[in-house]
mmCIF file of C-alpha atoms in Angstrom:
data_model
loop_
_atom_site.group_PDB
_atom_site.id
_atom_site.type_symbol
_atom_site.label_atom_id
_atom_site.label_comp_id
_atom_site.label_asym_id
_atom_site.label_seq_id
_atom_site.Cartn_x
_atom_site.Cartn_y
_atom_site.Cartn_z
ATOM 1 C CA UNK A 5 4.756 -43.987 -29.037
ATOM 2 C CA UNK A 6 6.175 -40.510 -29.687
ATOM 3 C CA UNK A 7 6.012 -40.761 -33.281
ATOM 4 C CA UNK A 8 2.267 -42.018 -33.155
ATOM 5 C CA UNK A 9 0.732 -39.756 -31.439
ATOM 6 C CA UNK A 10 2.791 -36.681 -32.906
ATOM 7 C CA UNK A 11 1.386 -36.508 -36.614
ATOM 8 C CA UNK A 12 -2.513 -36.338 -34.968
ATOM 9 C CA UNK A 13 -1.363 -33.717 -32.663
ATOM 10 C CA UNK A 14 -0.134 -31.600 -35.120
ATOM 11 C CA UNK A 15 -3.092 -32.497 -37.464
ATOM 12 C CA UNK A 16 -5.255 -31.240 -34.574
ATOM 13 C CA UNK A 17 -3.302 -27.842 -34.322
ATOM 14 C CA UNK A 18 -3.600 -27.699 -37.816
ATOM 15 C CA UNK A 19 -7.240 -27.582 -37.823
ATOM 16 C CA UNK A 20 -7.425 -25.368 -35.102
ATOM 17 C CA UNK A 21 -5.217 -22.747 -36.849
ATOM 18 C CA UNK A 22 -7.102 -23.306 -40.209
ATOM 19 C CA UNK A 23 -10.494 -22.740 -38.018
ATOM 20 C CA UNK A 24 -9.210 -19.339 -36.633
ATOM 21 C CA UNK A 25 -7.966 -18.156 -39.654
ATOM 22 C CA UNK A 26 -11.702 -19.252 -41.807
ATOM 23 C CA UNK A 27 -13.654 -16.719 -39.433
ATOM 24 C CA UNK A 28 -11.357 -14.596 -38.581
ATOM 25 C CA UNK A 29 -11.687 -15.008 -35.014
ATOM 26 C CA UNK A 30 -9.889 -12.160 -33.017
ATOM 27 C CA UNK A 31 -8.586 -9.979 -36.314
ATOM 28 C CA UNK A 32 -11.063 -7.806 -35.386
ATOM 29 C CA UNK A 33 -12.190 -8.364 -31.669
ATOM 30 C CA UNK A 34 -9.176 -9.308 -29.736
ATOM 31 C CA UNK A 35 -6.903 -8.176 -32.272
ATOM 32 C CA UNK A 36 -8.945 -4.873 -31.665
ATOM 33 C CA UNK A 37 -6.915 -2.640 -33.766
ATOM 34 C CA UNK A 38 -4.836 -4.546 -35.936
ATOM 35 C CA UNK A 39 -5.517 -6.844 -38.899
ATOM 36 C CA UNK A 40 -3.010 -9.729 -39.661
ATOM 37 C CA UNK A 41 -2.280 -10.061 -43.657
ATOM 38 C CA UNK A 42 -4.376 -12.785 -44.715
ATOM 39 C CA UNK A 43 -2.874 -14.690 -47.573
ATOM 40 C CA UNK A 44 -3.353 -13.837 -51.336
ATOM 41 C CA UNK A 45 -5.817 -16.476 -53.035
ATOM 42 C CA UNK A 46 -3.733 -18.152 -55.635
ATOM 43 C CA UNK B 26 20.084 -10.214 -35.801
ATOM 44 C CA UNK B 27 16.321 -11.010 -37.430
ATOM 45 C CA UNK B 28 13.722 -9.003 -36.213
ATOM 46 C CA UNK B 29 11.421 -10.904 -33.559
ATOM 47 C CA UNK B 30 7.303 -10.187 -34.686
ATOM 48 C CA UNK B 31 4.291 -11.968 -33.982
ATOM 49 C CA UNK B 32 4.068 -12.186 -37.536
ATOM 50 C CA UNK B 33 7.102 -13.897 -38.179
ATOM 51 C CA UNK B 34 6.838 -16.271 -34.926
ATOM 52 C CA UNK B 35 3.096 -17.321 -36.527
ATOM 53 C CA UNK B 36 4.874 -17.897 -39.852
ATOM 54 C CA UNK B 37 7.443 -20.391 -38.378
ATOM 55 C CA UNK B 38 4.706 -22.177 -36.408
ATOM 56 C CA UNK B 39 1.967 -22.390 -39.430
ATOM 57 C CA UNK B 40 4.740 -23.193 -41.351
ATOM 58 C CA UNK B 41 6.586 -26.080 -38.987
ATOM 59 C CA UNK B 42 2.695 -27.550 -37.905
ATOM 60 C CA UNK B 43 1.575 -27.670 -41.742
ATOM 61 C CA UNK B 44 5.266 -29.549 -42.647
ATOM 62 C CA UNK B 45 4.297 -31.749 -39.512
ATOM 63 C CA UNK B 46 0.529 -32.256 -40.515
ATOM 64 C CA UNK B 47 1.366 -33.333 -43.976
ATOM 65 C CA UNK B 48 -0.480 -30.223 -45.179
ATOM 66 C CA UNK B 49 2.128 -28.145 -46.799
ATOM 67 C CA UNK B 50 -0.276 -26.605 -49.513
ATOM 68 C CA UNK B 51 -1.978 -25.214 -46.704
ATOM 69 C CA UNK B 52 1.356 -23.399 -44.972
ATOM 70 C CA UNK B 53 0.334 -19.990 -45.700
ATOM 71 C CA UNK B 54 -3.395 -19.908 -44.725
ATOM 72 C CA UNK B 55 -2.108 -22.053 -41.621
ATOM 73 C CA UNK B 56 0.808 -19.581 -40.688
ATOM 74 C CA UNK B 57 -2.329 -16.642 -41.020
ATOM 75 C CA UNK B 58 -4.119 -18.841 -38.057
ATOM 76 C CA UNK B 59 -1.368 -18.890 -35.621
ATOM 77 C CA UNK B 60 -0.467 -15.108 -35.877
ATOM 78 C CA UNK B 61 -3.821 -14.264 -35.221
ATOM 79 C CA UNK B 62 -3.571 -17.034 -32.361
ATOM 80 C CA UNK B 63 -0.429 -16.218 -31.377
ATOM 81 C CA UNK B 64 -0.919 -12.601 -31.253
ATOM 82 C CA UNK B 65 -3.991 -12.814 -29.112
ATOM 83 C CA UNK B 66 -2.914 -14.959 -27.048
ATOM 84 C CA UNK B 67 0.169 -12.715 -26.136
ATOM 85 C CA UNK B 68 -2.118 -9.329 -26.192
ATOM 86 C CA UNK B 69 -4.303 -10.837 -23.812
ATOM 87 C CA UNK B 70 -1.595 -11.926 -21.472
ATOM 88 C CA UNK B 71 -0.288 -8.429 -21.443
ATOM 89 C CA UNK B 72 -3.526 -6.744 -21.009
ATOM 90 C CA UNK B 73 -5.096 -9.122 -17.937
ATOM 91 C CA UNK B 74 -1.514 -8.159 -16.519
ATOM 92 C CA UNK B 75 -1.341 -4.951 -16.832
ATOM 93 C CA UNK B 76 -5.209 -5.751 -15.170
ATOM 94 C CA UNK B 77 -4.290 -7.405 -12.021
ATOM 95 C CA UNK B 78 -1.488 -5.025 -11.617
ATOM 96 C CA UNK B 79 -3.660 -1.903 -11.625
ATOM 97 C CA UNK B 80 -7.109 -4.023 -9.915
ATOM 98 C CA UNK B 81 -9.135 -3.428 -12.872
ATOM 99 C CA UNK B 82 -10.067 -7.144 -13.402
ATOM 100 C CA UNK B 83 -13.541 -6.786 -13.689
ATOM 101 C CA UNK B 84 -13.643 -3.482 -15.416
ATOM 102 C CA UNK B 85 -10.991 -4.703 -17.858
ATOM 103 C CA UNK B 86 -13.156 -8.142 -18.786
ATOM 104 C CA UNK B 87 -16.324 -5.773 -19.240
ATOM 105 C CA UNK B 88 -14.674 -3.317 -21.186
ATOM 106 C CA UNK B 89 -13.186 -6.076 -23.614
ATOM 107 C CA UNK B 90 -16.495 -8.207 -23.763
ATOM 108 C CA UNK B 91 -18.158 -5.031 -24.793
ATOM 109 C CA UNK B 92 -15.824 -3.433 -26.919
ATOM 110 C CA UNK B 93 -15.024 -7.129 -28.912
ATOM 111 C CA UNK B 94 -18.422 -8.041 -29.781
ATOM 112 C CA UNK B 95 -19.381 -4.542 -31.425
ATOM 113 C CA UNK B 96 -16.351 -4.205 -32.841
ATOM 114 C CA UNK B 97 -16.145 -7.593 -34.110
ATOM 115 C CA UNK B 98 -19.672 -6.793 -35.623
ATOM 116 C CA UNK B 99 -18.920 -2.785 -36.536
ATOM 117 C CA UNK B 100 -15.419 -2.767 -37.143
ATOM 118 C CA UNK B 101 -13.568 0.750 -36.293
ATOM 119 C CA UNK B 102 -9.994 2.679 -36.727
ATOM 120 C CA UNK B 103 -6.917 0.405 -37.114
ATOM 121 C CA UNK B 104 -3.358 0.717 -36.026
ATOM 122 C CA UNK B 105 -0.770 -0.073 -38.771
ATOM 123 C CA UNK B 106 1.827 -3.000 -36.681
ATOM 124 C CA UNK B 107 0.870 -5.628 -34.268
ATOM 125 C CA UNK B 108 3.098 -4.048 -31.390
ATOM 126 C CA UNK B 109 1.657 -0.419 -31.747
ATOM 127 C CA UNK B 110 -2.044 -2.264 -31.520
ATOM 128 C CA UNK B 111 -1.090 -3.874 -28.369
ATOM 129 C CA UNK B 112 0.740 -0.493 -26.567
ATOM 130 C CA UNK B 113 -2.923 1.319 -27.973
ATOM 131 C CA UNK B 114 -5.394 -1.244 -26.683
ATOM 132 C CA UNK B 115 -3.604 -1.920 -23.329
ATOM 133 C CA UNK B 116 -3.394 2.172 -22.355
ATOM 134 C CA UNK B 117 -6.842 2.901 -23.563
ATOM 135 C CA UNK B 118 -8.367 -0.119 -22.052
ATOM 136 C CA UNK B 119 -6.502 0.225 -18.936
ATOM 137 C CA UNK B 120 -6.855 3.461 -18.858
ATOM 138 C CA UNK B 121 -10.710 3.301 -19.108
ATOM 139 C CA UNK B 122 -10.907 1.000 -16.693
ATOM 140 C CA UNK B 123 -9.018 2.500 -14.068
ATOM 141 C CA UNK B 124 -10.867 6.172 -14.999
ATOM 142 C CA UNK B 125 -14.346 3.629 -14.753
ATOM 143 C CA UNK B 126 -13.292 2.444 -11.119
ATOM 144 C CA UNK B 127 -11.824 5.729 -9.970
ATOM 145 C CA UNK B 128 -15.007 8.111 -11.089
ATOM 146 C CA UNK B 129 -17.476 5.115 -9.544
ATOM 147 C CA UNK B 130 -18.125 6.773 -6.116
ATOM 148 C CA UNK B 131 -19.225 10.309 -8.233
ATOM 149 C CA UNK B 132 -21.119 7.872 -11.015
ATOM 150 C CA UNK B 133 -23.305 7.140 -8.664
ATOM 151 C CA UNK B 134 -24.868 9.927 -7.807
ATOM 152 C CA UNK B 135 -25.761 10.418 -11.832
ATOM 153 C CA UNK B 136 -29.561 9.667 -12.376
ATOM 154 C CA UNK B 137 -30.754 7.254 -14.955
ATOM 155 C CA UNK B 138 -30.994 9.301 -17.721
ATOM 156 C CA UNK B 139 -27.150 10.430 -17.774
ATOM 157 C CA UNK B 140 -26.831 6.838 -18.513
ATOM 158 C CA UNK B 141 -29.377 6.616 -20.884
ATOM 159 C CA UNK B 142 -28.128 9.521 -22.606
ATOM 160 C CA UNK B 143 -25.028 8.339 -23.001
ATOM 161 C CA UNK B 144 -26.143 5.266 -24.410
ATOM 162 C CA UNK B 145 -28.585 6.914 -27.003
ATOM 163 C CA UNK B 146 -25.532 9.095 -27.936
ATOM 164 C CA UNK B 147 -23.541 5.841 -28.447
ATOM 165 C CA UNK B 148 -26.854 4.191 -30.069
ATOM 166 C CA UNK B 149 -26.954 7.319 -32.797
ATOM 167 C CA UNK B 150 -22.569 6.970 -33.355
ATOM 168 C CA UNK B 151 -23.663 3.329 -34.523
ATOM 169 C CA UNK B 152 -26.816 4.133 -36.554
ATOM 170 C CA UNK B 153 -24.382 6.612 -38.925
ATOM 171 C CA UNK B 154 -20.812 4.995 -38.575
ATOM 172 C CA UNK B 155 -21.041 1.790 -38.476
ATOM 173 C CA UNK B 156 -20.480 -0.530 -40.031
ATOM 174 C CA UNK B 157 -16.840 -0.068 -41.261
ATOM 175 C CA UNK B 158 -14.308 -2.948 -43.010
ATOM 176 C CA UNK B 159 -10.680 -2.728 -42.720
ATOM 177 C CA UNK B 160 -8.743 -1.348 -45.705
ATOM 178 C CA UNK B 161 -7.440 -5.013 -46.310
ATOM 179 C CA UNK B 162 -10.588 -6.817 -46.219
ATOM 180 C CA UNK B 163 -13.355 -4.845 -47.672
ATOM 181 C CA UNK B 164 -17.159 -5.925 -47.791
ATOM 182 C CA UNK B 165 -17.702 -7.815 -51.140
ATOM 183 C CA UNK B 166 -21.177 -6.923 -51.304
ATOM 184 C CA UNK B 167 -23.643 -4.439 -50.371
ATOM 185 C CA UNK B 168 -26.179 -7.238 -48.633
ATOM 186 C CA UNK B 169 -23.263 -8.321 -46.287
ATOM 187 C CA UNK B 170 -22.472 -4.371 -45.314
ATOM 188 C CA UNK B 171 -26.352 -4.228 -44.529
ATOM 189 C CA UNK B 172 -26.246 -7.420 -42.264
ATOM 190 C CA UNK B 173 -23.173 -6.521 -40.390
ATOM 191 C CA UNK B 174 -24.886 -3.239 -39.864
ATOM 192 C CA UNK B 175 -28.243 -4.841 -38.622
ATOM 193 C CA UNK B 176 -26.022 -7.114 -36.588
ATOM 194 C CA UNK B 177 -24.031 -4.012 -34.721
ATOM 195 C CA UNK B 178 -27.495 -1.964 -34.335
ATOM 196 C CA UNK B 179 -28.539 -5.876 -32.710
ATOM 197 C CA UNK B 180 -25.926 -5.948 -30.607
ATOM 198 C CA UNK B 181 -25.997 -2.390 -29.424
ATOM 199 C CA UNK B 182 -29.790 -2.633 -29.116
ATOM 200 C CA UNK B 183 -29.314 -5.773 -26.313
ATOM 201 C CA UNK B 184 -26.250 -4.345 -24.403
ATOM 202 C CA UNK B 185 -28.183 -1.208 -24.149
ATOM 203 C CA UNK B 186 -30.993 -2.774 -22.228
ATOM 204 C CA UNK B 187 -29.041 -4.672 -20.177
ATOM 205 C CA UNK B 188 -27.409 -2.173 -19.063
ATOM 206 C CA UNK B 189 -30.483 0.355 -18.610
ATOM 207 C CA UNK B 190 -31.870 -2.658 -16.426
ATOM 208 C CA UNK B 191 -29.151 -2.857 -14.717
ATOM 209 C CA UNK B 192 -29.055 0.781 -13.543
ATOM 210 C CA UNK B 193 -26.654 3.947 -12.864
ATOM 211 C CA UNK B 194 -26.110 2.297 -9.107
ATOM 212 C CA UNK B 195 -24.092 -0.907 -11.052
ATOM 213 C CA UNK B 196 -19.926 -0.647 -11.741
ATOM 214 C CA UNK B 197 -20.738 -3.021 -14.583
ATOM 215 C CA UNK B 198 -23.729 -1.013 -15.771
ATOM 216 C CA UNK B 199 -21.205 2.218 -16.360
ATOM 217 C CA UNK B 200 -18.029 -0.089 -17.766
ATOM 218 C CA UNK B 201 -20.688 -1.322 -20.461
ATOM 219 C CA UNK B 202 -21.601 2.336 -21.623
ATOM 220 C CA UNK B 203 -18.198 3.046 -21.574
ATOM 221 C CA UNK B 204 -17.138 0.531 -23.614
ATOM 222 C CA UNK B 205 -20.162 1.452 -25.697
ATOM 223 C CA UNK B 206 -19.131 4.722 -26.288
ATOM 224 C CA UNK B 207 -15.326 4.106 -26.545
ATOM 225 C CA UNK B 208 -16.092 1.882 -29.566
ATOM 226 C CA UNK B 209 -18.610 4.412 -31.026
ATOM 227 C CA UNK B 210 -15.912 6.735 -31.272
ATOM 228 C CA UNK B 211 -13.607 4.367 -32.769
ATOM 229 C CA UNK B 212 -15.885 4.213 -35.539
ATOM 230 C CA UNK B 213 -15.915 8.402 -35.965
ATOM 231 C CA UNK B 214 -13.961 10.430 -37.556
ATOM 232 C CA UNK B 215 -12.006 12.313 -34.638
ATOM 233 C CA UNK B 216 -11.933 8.541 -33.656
ATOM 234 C CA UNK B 217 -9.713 7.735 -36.924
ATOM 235 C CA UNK B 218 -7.534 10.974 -36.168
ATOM 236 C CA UNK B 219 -6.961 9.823 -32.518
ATOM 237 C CA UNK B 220 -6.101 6.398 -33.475
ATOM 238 C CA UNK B 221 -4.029 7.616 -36.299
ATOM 239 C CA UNK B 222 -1.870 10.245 -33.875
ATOM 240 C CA UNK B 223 -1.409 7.095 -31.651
ATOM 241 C CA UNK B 224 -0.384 5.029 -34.480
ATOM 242 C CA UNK B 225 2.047 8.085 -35.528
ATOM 243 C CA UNK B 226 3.006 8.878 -32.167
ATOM 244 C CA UNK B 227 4.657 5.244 -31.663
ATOM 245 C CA UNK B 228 5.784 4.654 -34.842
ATOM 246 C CA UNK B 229 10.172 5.576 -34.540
ATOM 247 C CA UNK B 230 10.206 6.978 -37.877
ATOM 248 C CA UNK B 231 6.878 8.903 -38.006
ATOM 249 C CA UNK B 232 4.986 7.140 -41.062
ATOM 250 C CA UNK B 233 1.544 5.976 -39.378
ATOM 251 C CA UNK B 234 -1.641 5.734 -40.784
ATOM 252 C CA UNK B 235 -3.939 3.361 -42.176
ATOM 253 C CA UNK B 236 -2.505 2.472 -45.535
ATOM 254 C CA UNK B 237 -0.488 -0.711 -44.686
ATOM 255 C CA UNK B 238 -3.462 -2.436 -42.755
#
């Protein structure tokens, strides 16, 4: 049961965290005064 | 002993969730995600604390509705780590707010035009400074630096008249102009400087500035 509901879970973060980091959401607003790194295109 | 950062605590986690997902070609642009997450997650938590310690709730929400919107739009003066960011936001913020809440009983007795004046000073900071893109992410076009700009003047243009309609009797009316103002000056040059001697004035070994952002 564990095992089937952990890979969509994860998927799920996944796209949250690939959301935030496609707009950018907070570097500038709650980050306020700091911008993260964002990763070299390869 | 490794050094604990937000940036490497996002790393591990973009890094574990995209080996979990099945999307390891992703890692990297994952990892970016949670540090922002991560990051504002945690600054948030410290700020609303610092907040309900001081009971500046209210002032504290206004200040960072304001102040995130426009600056999300405008951009403004950056600090050079994630942990001098969050000592520099929290103490101005809080700071603000508790100078907003403390001054209230004498704001009142301002007429309208102090706080339209205010604003129009704030209104003109925008018109010149803004808008302004971090050293690490610069605009890739000149249309995009004229929409952001239209955007901020947007922006600025609707918080104004809310809070002109709201009047110089209203707590929320004087955290909005404020927050106006404080971001306006972000976006100056004494603005930079300030920032800058903040971002010096916590760093141990005295090498701030803007160049690593």
């Amino acid at each position: 049961m564990l095992k089937f509901i952990t890979k969509p879970m994860f998927q799920g973060l996944a796209a949250v965290f690939a959301v935030v980091a496609m707009t950018n959401i907070g570097t500038t607003s709650l980050f306020m005064m700091y911008q993260p790194e964002p990763p070299k295109k390869s | 002993m490794k050094e604990i950062s937000v940036h490497r605590v996002g790393q591990a986690v973009g890094s574990y969730v995209a080996n979990k997902a099945s999307r390891l070609e992703q890692a990297e642009y994952l990892a970016y995600g949670a540090e922002i997450l991560i990051g504002s997650i945690f600054k948030l938590s410290v700020l609303f604390s610092v907040a309900v310690i001081m009971d500046i709730v209210l002032e504290v929400t206004v200040l960072l509705m304001v102040t995130g919107l426009v600056r999300t739009l405008s951009g403004g003066a950056h600090c050079t780590a994630y942990y001098r960011c969050l000592v520099t936001s929290v103490l101005t913020l809080s700071t603000l707010g508790y100078t907003i809440k403390a001054a209230y009983s004498f704001l009142l007795f301002l007429p309208e035009s102090a706080l339209i004046g205010i604003t129009v000073v704030s209104a003109y900071l925008y018109w010149h400074y803004a808008p302004q893109a971090p050293l690490n992410k610069p605009f890739n076009s000149r249309k995009k630096e004229l929409a952001f700009r239209w955007y901020t003047l947007l922006a600025v243009a609707v918080l104004s008249i809310t809070l002109i309609i709201l009047g110089a009797n209203s707590l929320t009316a004087w955290t909005m102009t404020f927050a106006l103002l404080w971001q306006a000056f972000t976006l100056t040059p004494v603005g930079h400087s300030f920032i800058r001697f903040l971002d010096i004035l916590l760093t141990p070994n005295k090498k701030g500035g803007e160049a690593e952002c």
